[in-house]
Structure formats: C-alpha cells, structure tokens
C-alpha cells in the first residue's frame, strides 16, 4: 500500500476528530458515533465525489477512506469492550 496515501488518510482522520470532536486523538467521539452515521457520512462523500472534478474526487475518496478506517477501528474497539474474550491478542 502507498505510504503517502496512508499518511493522507491518517491526516484526514485527525482532521475529522479535531473538527467534530475535541482533538486529533478523540477516539471517544468516534466510538459515540452510531453505525448509521458512519454510513451516512461515507455515502455523502461518495455522492460528492461522483459530481466532482478529478482532484476533488480524489479528496472525497481520501475522506471516504478516513471515515471507513475510523468506523472499522471504532467497531473493533466496541467489539472488544462488549465482548472482552471475543478477540485474541
């Protein structure tokens, strides 16, 4: 996987947590998001990407990736909290 793209996705995650939470490491904000909201946000950026210039489309796809990774990370944290024995270390 391209390291530069991974860095862009991580920066997008930090940007979102700063904009909507209390800072770039606000995982509690992510974990408070209902699953449906993750899907809505991802869908919104997908729709915007579809109607954008190529460079805007790329930025929306970075946002989609950041949202998807944050959603997966949050899902995994909640899974462990809800079922402590469900995941191996």
PDB file of N, CA and C in Angstrom:
ATOM      1  N   UNK A   1       0.848  -1.170   0.000  1.00  0.00           N
ATOM      2  CA  UNK A   1       0.000   0.000   0.000  1.00  0.00           C
ATOM      3  C   UNK A   1       0.902   1.244   0.000  1.00  0.00           C
ATOM      4  N   UNK A   2       0.485   2.269  -0.669  1.00  0.00           N
ATOM      5  CA  UNK A   2       1.242   3.504  -0.806  1.00  0.00           C
ATOM      6  C   UNK A   2       1.298   4.260   0.526  1.00  0.00           C
ATOM      7  N   UNK A   3       2.515   4.473   1.035  1.00  0.00           N
ATOM      8  CA  UNK A   3       2.696   5.125   2.336  1.00  0.00           C
ATOM      9  C   UNK A   3       2.159   6.556   2.346  1.00  0.00           C
ATOM     10  N   UNK A   4       2.291   7.265   1.235  1.00  0.00           N
ATOM     11  CA  UNK A   4       1.802   8.642   1.184  1.00  0.00           C
ATOM     12  C   UNK A   4       0.281   8.671   1.332  1.00  0.00           C
ATOM     13  N   UNK A   5      -0.397   7.757   0.688  1.00  0.00           N
ATOM     14  CA  UNK A   5      -1.859   7.702   0.785  1.00  0.00           C
ATOM     15  C   UNK A   5      -2.279   7.350   2.209  1.00  0.00           C
ATOM     16  N   UNK A   6      -1.575   6.430   2.831  1.00  0.00           N
ATOM     17  CA  UNK A   6      -1.884   6.069   4.217  1.00  0.00           C
ATOM     18  C   UNK A   6      -1.738   7.291   5.119  1.00  0.00           C
ATOM     19  N   UNK A   7      -0.684   8.073   4.904  1.00  0.00           N
ATOM     20  CA  UNK A   7      -0.497   9.304   5.691  1.00  0.00           C
ATOM     21  C   UNK A   7      -1.639  10.288   5.461  1.00  0.00           C
ATOM     22  N   UNK A   8      -2.085  10.409   4.217  1.00  0.00           N
ATOM     23  CA  UNK A   8      -3.208  11.306   3.917  1.00  0.00           C
ATOM     24  C   UNK A   8      -4.475  10.847   4.626  1.00  0.00           C
ATOM     25  N   UNK A   9      -4.704   9.554   4.653  1.00  0.00           N
ATOM     26  CA  UNK A   9      -5.886   9.007   5.324  1.00  0.00           C
ATOM     27  C   UNK A   9      -5.797   9.268   6.823  1.00  0.00           C
ATOM     28  N   UNK A  10      -4.618   9.060   7.410  1.00  0.00           N
ATOM     29  CA  UNK A  10      -4.442   9.337   8.838  1.00  0.00           C
ATOM     30  C   UNK A  10      -4.645  10.819   9.153  1.00  0.00           C
ATOM     31  N   UNK A  11      -4.125  11.694   8.286  1.00  0.00           N
ATOM     32  CA  UNK A  11      -4.336  13.140   8.495  1.00  0.00           C
ATOM     33  C   UNK A  11      -5.825  13.478   8.402  1.00  0.00           C
ATOM     34  N   UNK A  12      -6.531  12.827   7.490  1.00  0.00           N
ATOM     35  CA  UNK A  12      -7.968  13.068   7.363  1.00  0.00           C
ATOM     36  C   UNK A  12      -8.696  12.609   8.622  1.00  0.00           C
ATOM     37  N   UNK A  13      -8.292  11.482   9.182  1.00  0.00           N
ATOM     38  CA  UNK A  13      -8.894  11.029  10.432  1.00  0.00           C
ATOM     39  C   UNK A  13      -8.668  12.060  11.540  1.00  0.00           C
ATOM     40  N   UNK A  14      -7.443  12.545  11.661  1.00  0.00           N
ATOM     41  CA  UNK A  14      -7.118  13.539  12.681  1.00  0.00           C
ATOM     42  C   UNK A  14      -7.889  14.834  12.450  1.00  0.00           C
ATOM     43  N   UNK A  15      -8.012  15.236  11.187  1.00  0.00           N
ATOM     44  CA  UNK A  15      -8.782  16.436  10.848  1.00  0.00           C
ATOM     45  C   UNK A  15     -10.238  16.287  11.289  1.00  0.00           C
ATOM     46  N   UNK A  16     -10.837  15.142  10.978  1.00  0.00           N
ATOM     47  CA  UNK A  16     -12.230  14.907  11.356  1.00  0.00           C
ATOM     48  C   UNK A  16     -12.430  14.904  12.857  1.00  0.00           C
ATOM     49  N   UNK A  17     -11.498  14.284  13.571  1.00  0.00           N
ATOM     50  CA  UNK A  17     -11.616  14.243  15.035  1.00  0.00           C
ATOM     51  C   UNK A  17     -11.431  15.630  15.649  1.00  0.00           C
ATOM     52  N   UNK A  18     -10.581  16.447  15.029  1.00  0.00           N
ATOM     53  CA  UNK A  18     -10.381  17.810  15.507  1.00  0.00           C
ATOM     54  C   UNK A  18     -11.605  18.661  15.199  1.00  0.00           C
ATOM     55  N   UNK A  19     -12.159  18.509  14.000  1.00  0.00           N
ATOM     56  CA  UNK A  19     -13.306  19.318  13.586  1.00  0.00           C
ATOM     57  C   UNK A  19     -14.574  18.949  14.355  1.00  0.00           C
ATOM     58  N   UNK A  20     -14.817  17.661  14.544  1.00  0.00           N
ATOM     59  CA  UNK A  20     -16.076  17.231  15.138  1.00  0.00           C
ATOM     60  C   UNK A  20     -15.949  16.755  16.579  1.00  0.00           C
ATOM     61  N   UNK A  21     -14.744  16.472  17.023  1.00  0.00           N
ATOM     62  CA  UNK A  21     -14.513  16.016  18.391  1.00  0.00           C
ATOM     63  C   UNK A  21     -13.744  17.061  19.166  1.00  0.00           C
ATOM     64  N   UNK A  22     -12.905  16.579  20.073  1.00  0.00           N
ATOM     65  CA  UNK A  22     -12.149  17.528  20.898  1.00  0.00           C
ATOM     66  C   UNK A  22     -10.660  17.535  20.563  1.00  0.00           C
ATOM     67  N   UNK A  23     -10.272  16.841  19.506  1.00  0.00           N
ATOM     68  CA  UNK A  23      -8.873  16.854  19.103  1.00  0.00           C
ATOM     69  C   UNK A  23      -8.547  15.656  18.226  1.00  0.00           C
ATOM     70  N   UNK A  24      -7.334  15.618  17.684  1.00  0.00           N
ATOM     71  CA  UNK A  24      -6.969  14.594  16.707  1.00  0.00           C
ATOM     72  C   UNK A  24      -6.962  13.167  17.249  1.00  0.00           C
ATOM     73  N   UNK A  25      -6.924  13.023  18.571  1.00  0.00           N
ATOM     74  CA  UNK A  25      -6.906  11.686  19.173  1.00  0.00           C
ATOM     75  C   UNK A  25      -8.193  11.360  19.915  1.00  0.00           C
ATOM     76  N   UNK A  26      -9.274  12.047  19.592  1.00  0.00           N
ATOM     77  CA  UNK A  26     -10.552  11.880  20.288  1.00  0.00           C
ATOM     78  C   UNK A  26     -11.270  10.619  19.802  1.00  0.00           C
ATOM     79  N   UNK A  27     -10.807   9.480  20.286  1.00  0.00           N
ATOM     80  CA  UNK A  27     -11.421   8.216  19.901  1.00  0.00           C
ATOM     81  C   UNK A  27     -12.794   8.039  20.533  1.00  0.00           C
ATOM     82  N   UNK A  28     -13.019   8.683  21.678  1.00  0.00           N
ATOM     83  CA  UNK A  28     -14.326   8.590  22.329  1.00  0.00           C
ATOM     84  C   UNK A  28     -15.416   9.178  21.433  1.00  0.00           C
ATOM     85  N   UNK A  29     -15.078  10.250  20.714  1.00  0.00           N
ATOM     86  CA  UNK A  29     -16.044  10.829  19.781  1.00  0.00           C
ATOM     87  C   UNK A  29     -16.392   9.821  18.694  1.00  0.00           C
ATOM     88  N   UNK A  30     -15.361   9.175  18.137  1.00  0.00           N
ATOM     89  CA  UNK A  30     -15.603   8.154  17.111  1.00  0.00           C
ATOM     90  C   UNK A  30     -16.486   7.040  17.664  1.00  0.00           C
ATOM     91  N   UNK A  31     -16.179   6.594  18.875  1.00  0.00           N
ATOM     92  CA  UNK A  31     -16.914   5.471  19.457  1.00  0.00           C
ATOM     93  C   UNK A  31     -18.352   5.821  19.810  1.00  0.00           C
ATOM     94  N   UNK A  32     -18.646   7.107  19.957  1.00  0.00           N
ATOM     95  CA  UNK A  32     -20.008   7.539  20.257  1.00  0.00           C
ATOM     96  C   UNK A  32     -20.875   7.623  18.994  1.00  0.00           C
ATOM     97  N   UNK A  33     -20.239   7.558  17.833  1.00  0.00           N
ATOM     98  CA  UNK A  33     -20.992   7.666  16.573  1.00  0.00           C
ATOM     99  C   UNK A  33     -21.777   6.383  16.319  1.00  0.00           C
ATOM    100  N   UNK A  34     -23.071   6.498  16.056  1.00  0.00           N
ATOM    101  CA  UNK A  34     -23.848   5.305  15.689  1.00  0.00           C
ATOM    102  C   UNK A  34     -23.391   4.782  14.319  1.00  0.00           C
ATOM    103  N   UNK A  35     -23.508   3.489  14.121  1.00  0.00           N
ATOM    104  CA  UNK A  35     -23.113   2.880  12.849  1.00  0.00           C
ATOM    105  C   UNK A  35     -23.770   3.570  11.654  1.00  0.00           C
ATOM    106  N   UNK A  36     -25.034   3.912  11.795  1.00  0.00           N
ATOM    107  CA  UNK A  36     -25.762   4.536  10.689  1.00  0.00           C
ATOM    108  C   UNK A  36     -25.132   5.862  10.273  1.00  0.00           C
ATOM    109  N   UNK A  37     -24.579   6.599  11.244  1.00  0.00           N
ATOM    110  CA  UNK A  37     -23.966   7.886  10.939  1.00  0.00           C
ATOM    111  C   UNK A  37     -22.690   7.695  10.123  1.00  0.00           C
ATOM    112  N   UNK A  38     -21.910   6.667  10.442  1.00  0.00           N
ATOM    113  CA  UNK A  38     -20.721   6.379   9.634  1.00  0.00           C
ATOM    114  C   UNK A  38     -21.140   6.150   8.185  1.00  0.00           C
ATOM    115  N   UNK A  39     -22.163   5.335   8.004  1.00  0.00           N
ATOM    116  CA  UNK A  39     -22.629   5.021   6.642  1.00  0.00           C
ATOM    117  C   UNK A  39     -23.127   6.273   5.929  1.00  0.00           C
ATOM    118  N   UNK A  40     -23.852   7.114   6.649  1.00  0.00           N
ATOM    119  CA  UNK A  40     -24.374   8.346   6.049  1.00  0.00           C
ATOM    120  C   UNK A  40     -23.245   9.271   5.600  1.00  0.00           C
ATOM    121  N   UNK A  41     -22.248   9.421   6.439  1.00  0.00           N
ATOM    122  CA  UNK A  41     -21.114  10.292   6.093  1.00  0.00           C
ATOM    123  C   UNK A  41     -20.344   9.743   4.897  1.00  0.00           C
ATOM    124  N   UNK A  42     -20.116   8.443   4.884  1.00  0.00           N
ATOM    125  CA  UNK A  42     -19.423   7.813   3.759  1.00  0.00           C
ATOM    126  C   UNK A  42     -20.239   7.978   2.486  1.00  0.00           C
ATOM    127  N   UNK A  43     -21.540   7.733   2.573  1.00  0.00           N
ATOM    128  CA  UNK A  43     -22.417   7.895   1.397  1.00  0.00           C
ATOM    129  C   UNK A  43     -22.385   9.332   0.882  1.00  0.00           C
ATOM    130  N   UNK A  44     -22.403  10.291   1.801  1.00  0.00           N
ATOM    131  CA  UNK A  44     -22.389  11.698   1.419  1.00  0.00           C
ATOM    132  C   UNK A  44     -21.140  12.031   0.602  1.00  0.00           C
ATOM    133  N   UNK A  45     -19.995  11.588   1.069  1.00  0.00           N
ATOM    134  CA  UNK A  45     -18.756  11.886   0.338  1.00  0.00           C
ATOM    135  C   UNK A  45     -18.671  11.106  -0.974  1.00  0.00           C
ATOM    136  N   UNK A  46     -19.234   9.920  -1.000  1.00  0.00           N
ATOM    137  CA  UNK A  46     -19.288   9.185  -2.267  1.00  0.00           C
ATOM    138  C   UNK A  46     -20.126   9.937  -3.290  1.00  0.00           C
ATOM    139  N   UNK A  47     -21.257  10.470  -2.854  1.00  0.00           N
ATOM    140  CA  UNK A  47     -22.117  11.232  -3.768  1.00  0.00           C
ATOM    141  C   UNK A  47     -21.421  12.502  -4.246  1.00  0.00           C
ATOM    142  N   UNK A  48     -20.724  13.175  -3.345  1.00  0.00           N
ATOM    143  CA  UNK A  48     -19.989  14.375  -3.731  1.00  0.00           C
ATOM    144  C   UNK A  48     -18.873  14.047  -4.721  1.00  0.00           C
ATOM    145  N   UNK A  49     -18.192  12.931  -4.491  1.00  0.00           N
ATOM    146  CA  UNK A  49     -17.100  12.516  -5.382  1.00  0.00           C
ATOM    147  C   UNK A  49     -17.612  12.280  -6.797  1.00  0.00           C
ATOM    148  N   UNK A  50     -18.798  11.736  -6.882  1.00  0.00           N
ATOM    149  CA  UNK A  50     -19.375  11.414  -8.184  1.00  0.00           C
ATOM    150  C   UNK A  50     -19.625  12.661  -9.029  1.00  0.00           C
ATOM    151  N   UNK A  51     -19.797  13.811  -8.368  1.00  0.00           N
ATOM    152  CA  UNK A  51     -20.129  15.054  -9.074  1.00  0.00           C
ATOM    153  C   UNK A  51     -18.978  16.055  -9.034  1.00  0.00           C
ATOM    154  N   UNK A  52     -17.759  15.567  -8.868  1.00  0.00           N
ATOM    155  CA  UNK A  52     -16.609  16.446  -8.667  1.00  0.00           C
ATOM    156  C   UNK A  52     -15.598  16.345  -9.796  1.00  0.00           C
ATOM    157  N   UNK A  53     -14.676  17.290  -9.784  1.00  0.00           N
ATOM    158  CA  UNK A  53     -13.528  17.227 -10.691  1.00  0.00           C
ATOM    159  C   UNK A  53     -12.628  16.081 -10.235  1.00  0.00           C
ATOM    160  N   UNK A  54     -11.706  15.642 -11.067  1.00  0.00           N
ATOM    161  CA  UNK A  54     -10.823  14.543 -10.641  1.00  0.00           C
ATOM    162  C   UNK A  54     -10.070  14.810  -9.334  1.00  0.00           C
ATOM    163  N   UNK A  55      -9.536  16.001  -9.142  1.00  0.00           N
ATOM    164  CA  UNK A  55      -8.811  16.295  -7.904  1.00  0.00           C
ATOM    165  C   UNK A  55      -9.752  16.361  -6.701  1.00  0.00           C
ATOM    166  N   UNK A  56     -10.931  16.928  -6.884  1.00  0.00           N
ATOM    167  CA  UNK A  56     -11.921  16.947  -5.799  1.00  0.00           C
ATOM    168  C   UNK A  56     -12.369  15.522  -5.488  1.00  0.00           C
ATOM    169  N   UNK A  57     -12.543  14.719  -6.516  1.00  0.00           N
ATOM    170  CA  UNK A  57     -12.954  13.319  -6.338  1.00  0.00           C
ATOM    171  C   UNK A  57     -11.920  12.585  -5.479  1.00  0.00           C
ATOM    172  N   UNK A  58     -10.648  12.816  -5.781  1.00  0.00           N
ATOM    173  CA  UNK A  58      -9.595  12.170  -5.009  1.00  0.00           C
ATOM    174  C   UNK A  58      -9.698  12.557  -3.527  1.00  0.00           C
ATOM    175  N   UNK A  59      -9.914  13.843  -3.265  1.00  0.00           N
ATOM    176  CA  UNK A  59     -10.016  14.292  -1.870  1.00  0.00           C
ATOM    177  C   UNK A  59     -11.231  13.671  -1.182  1.00  0.00           C
ATOM    178  N   UNK A  60     -12.331  13.568  -1.887  1.00  0.00           N
ATOM    179  CA  UNK A  60     -13.510  12.917  -1.296  1.00  0.00           C
ATOM    180  C   UNK A  60     -13.228  11.447  -1.019  1.00  0.00           C
ATOM    181  N   UNK A  61     -12.476  10.802  -1.893  1.00  0.00           N
ATOM    182  CA  UNK A  61     -12.139   9.392  -1.666  1.00  0.00           C
ATOM    183  C   UNK A  61     -11.215   9.237  -0.462  1.00  0.00           C
ATOM    184  N   UNK A  62     -10.315  10.196  -0.240  1.00  0.00           N
ATOM    185  CA  UNK A  62      -9.484  10.176   0.973  1.00  0.00           C
ATOM    186  C   UNK A  62     -10.384  10.314   2.200  1.00  0.00           C
ATOM    187  N   UNK A  63     -11.383  11.188   2.113  1.00  0.00           N
ATOM    188  CA  UNK A  63     -12.333  11.340   3.223  1.00  0.00           C
ATOM    189  C   UNK A  63     -13.102  10.046   3.454  1.00  0.00           C
ATOM    190  N   UNK A  64     -13.557   9.418   2.376  1.00  0.00           N
ATOM    191  CA  UNK A  64     -14.269   8.140   2.492  1.00  0.00           C
ATOM    192  C   UNK A  64     -13.372   7.109   3.172  1.00  0.00           C
ATOM    193  N   UNK A  65     -12.115   7.044   2.746  1.00  0.00           N
ATOM    194  CA  UNK A  65     -11.184   6.082   3.336  1.00  0.00           C
ATOM    195  C   UNK A  65     -10.956   6.380   4.817  1.00  0.00           C
ATOM    196  N   UNK A  66     -10.781   7.660   5.158  1.00  0.00           N
ATOM    197  CA  UNK A  66     -10.590   8.034   6.556  1.00  0.00           C
ATOM    198  C   UNK A  66     -11.796   7.674   7.407  1.00  0.00           C
ATOM    199  N   UNK A  67     -12.963   7.948   6.878  1.00  0.00           N
ATOM    200  CA  UNK A  67     -14.189   7.589   7.596  1.00  0.00           C
ATOM    201  C   UNK A  67     -14.314   6.082   7.751  1.00  0.00           C
ATOM    202  N   UNK A  68     -14.029   5.347   6.689  1.00  0.00           N
ATOM    203  CA  UNK A  68     -14.151   3.888   6.738  1.00  0.00           C
ATOM    204  C   UNK A  68     -13.168   3.295   7.747  1.00  0.00           C
ATOM    205  N   UNK A  69     -11.928   3.766   7.735  1.00  0.00           N
ATOM    206  CA  UNK A  69     -10.940   3.250   8.682  1.00  0.00           C
ATOM    207  C   UNK A  69     -11.349   3.604  10.117  1.00  0.00           C
ATOM    208  N   UNK A  70     -11.794   4.832  10.326  1.00  0.00           N
ATOM    209  CA  UNK A  70     -12.241   5.230  11.667  1.00  0.00           C
ATOM    210  C   UNK A  70     -13.422   4.382  12.118  1.00  0.00           C
ATOM    211  N   UNK A  71     -14.339   4.117  11.219  1.00  0.00           N
ATOM    212  CA  UNK A  71     -15.506   3.288  11.549  1.00  0.00           C
ATOM    213  C   UNK A  71     -15.077   1.871  11.925  1.00  0.00           C
ATOM    214  N   UNK A  72     -14.145   1.309  11.171  1.00  0.00           N
ATOM    215  CA  UNK A  72     -13.663  -0.045  11.456  1.00  0.00           C
ATOM    216  C   UNK A  72     -12.942  -0.081  12.799  1.00  0.00           C
ATOM    217  N   UNK A  73     -12.083   0.912  13.034  1.00  0.00           N
ATOM    218  CA  UNK A  73     -11.364   0.963  14.308  1.00  0.00           C
ATOM    219  C   UNK A  73     -12.338   1.086  15.475  1.00  0.00           C
ATOM    220  N   UNK A  74     -13.348   1.938  15.329  1.00  0.00           N
ATOM    221  CA  UNK A  74     -14.349   2.113  16.372  1.00  0.00           C
ATOM    222  C   UNK A  74     -15.140   0.820  16.584  1.00  0.00           C
ATOM    223  N   UNK A  75     -15.530   0.191  15.496  1.00  0.00           N
ATOM    224  CA  UNK A  75     -16.252  -1.076  15.568  1.00  0.00           C
ATOM    225  C   UNK A  75     -15.428  -2.097  16.353  1.00  0.00           C
ATOM    226  N   UNK A  76     -14.150  -2.191  16.027  1.00  0.00           N
ATOM    227  CA  UNK A  76     -13.277  -3.151  16.709  1.00  0.00           C
ATOM    228  C   UNK A  76     -13.154  -2.832  18.192  1.00  0.00           C
ATOM    229  N   UNK A  77     -13.006  -1.545  18.529  1.00  0.00           N
ATOM    230  CA  UNK A  77     -12.918  -1.176  19.952  1.00  0.00           C
ATOM    231  C   UNK A  77     -14.206  -1.542  20.679  1.00  0.00           C
ATOM    232  N   UNK A  78     -15.345  -1.248  20.081  1.00  0.00           N
ATOM    233  CA  UNK A  78     -16.631  -1.564  20.708  1.00  0.00           C
ATOM    234  C   UNK A  78     -16.816  -3.070  20.835  1.00  0.00           C
ATOM    235  N   UNK A  79     -16.384  -3.816  19.845  1.00  0.00           N
ATOM    236  CA  UNK A  79     -16.490  -5.269  19.883  1.00  0.00           C
ATOM    237  C   UNK A  79     -15.715  -5.826  21.066  1.00  0.00           C
ATOM    238  N   UNK A  80     -14.518  -5.307  21.278  1.00  0.00           N
ATOM    239  CA  UNK A  80     -13.688  -5.759  22.401  1.00  0.00           C
ATOM    240  C   UNK A  80     -14.326  -5.348  23.727  1.00  0.00           C
ATOM    241  N   UNK A  81     -14.862  -4.128  23.799  1.00  0.00           N
ATOM    242  CA  UNK A  81     -15.497  -3.672  25.038  1.00  0.00           C
ATOM    243  C   UNK A  81     -16.747  -4.473  25.341  1.00  0.00           C
ATOM    244  N   UNK A  82     -17.536  -4.799  24.325  1.00  0.00           N
ATOM    245  CA  UNK A  82     -18.775  -5.530  24.516  1.00  0.00           C
ATOM    246  C   UNK A  82     -18.519  -7.016  24.793  1.00  0.00           C
ATOM    247  N   UNK A  83     -17.447  -7.556  24.213  1.00  0.00           N
ATOM    248  CA  UNK A  83     -17.135  -8.982  24.316  1.00  0.00           C
ATOM    249  C   UNK A  83     -15.640  -9.142  24.564  1.00  0.00           C
ATOM    250  N   UNK A  84     -15.175  -8.900  25.782  1.00  0.00           N
ATOM    251  CA  UNK A  84     -13.737  -8.903  26.043  1.00  0.00           C
ATOM    252  C   UNK A  84     -13.016 -10.172  25.583  1.00  0.00           C
ATOM    253  N   UNK A  85     -13.658 -11.298  25.590  1.00  0.00           N
ATOM    254  CA  UNK A  85     -12.999 -12.536  25.180  1.00  0.00           C
ATOM    255  C   UNK A  85     -13.153 -12.861  23.715  1.00  0.00           C
ATOM    256  N   UNK A  86     -13.758 -11.940  22.942  1.00  0.00           N
ATOM    257  CA  UNK A  86     -14.075 -12.255  21.539  1.00  0.00           C
ATOM    258  C   UNK A  86     -12.894 -12.117  20.602  1.00  0.00           C
ATOM    259  N   UNK A  87     -11.830 -11.440  21.028  1.00  0.00           N
ATOM    260  CA  UNK A  87     -10.679 -11.230  20.140  1.00  0.00           C
ATOM    261  C   UNK A  87      -9.415 -11.713  20.808  1.00  0.00           C
ATOM    262  N   UNK A  88      -8.601 -12.372  20.036  1.00  0.00           N
ATOM    263  CA  UNK A  88      -7.311 -12.817  20.551  1.00  0.00           C
ATOM    264  C   UNK A  88      -6.323 -11.674  20.489  1.00  0.00           C
ATOM    265  N   UNK A  89      -5.368 -11.685  21.368  1.00  0.00           N
ATOM    266  CA  UNK A  89      -4.335 -10.641  21.380  1.00  0.00           C
ATOM    267  C   UNK A  89      -3.165 -11.063  20.542  1.00  0.00           C
TER     268      UNK A  89
END
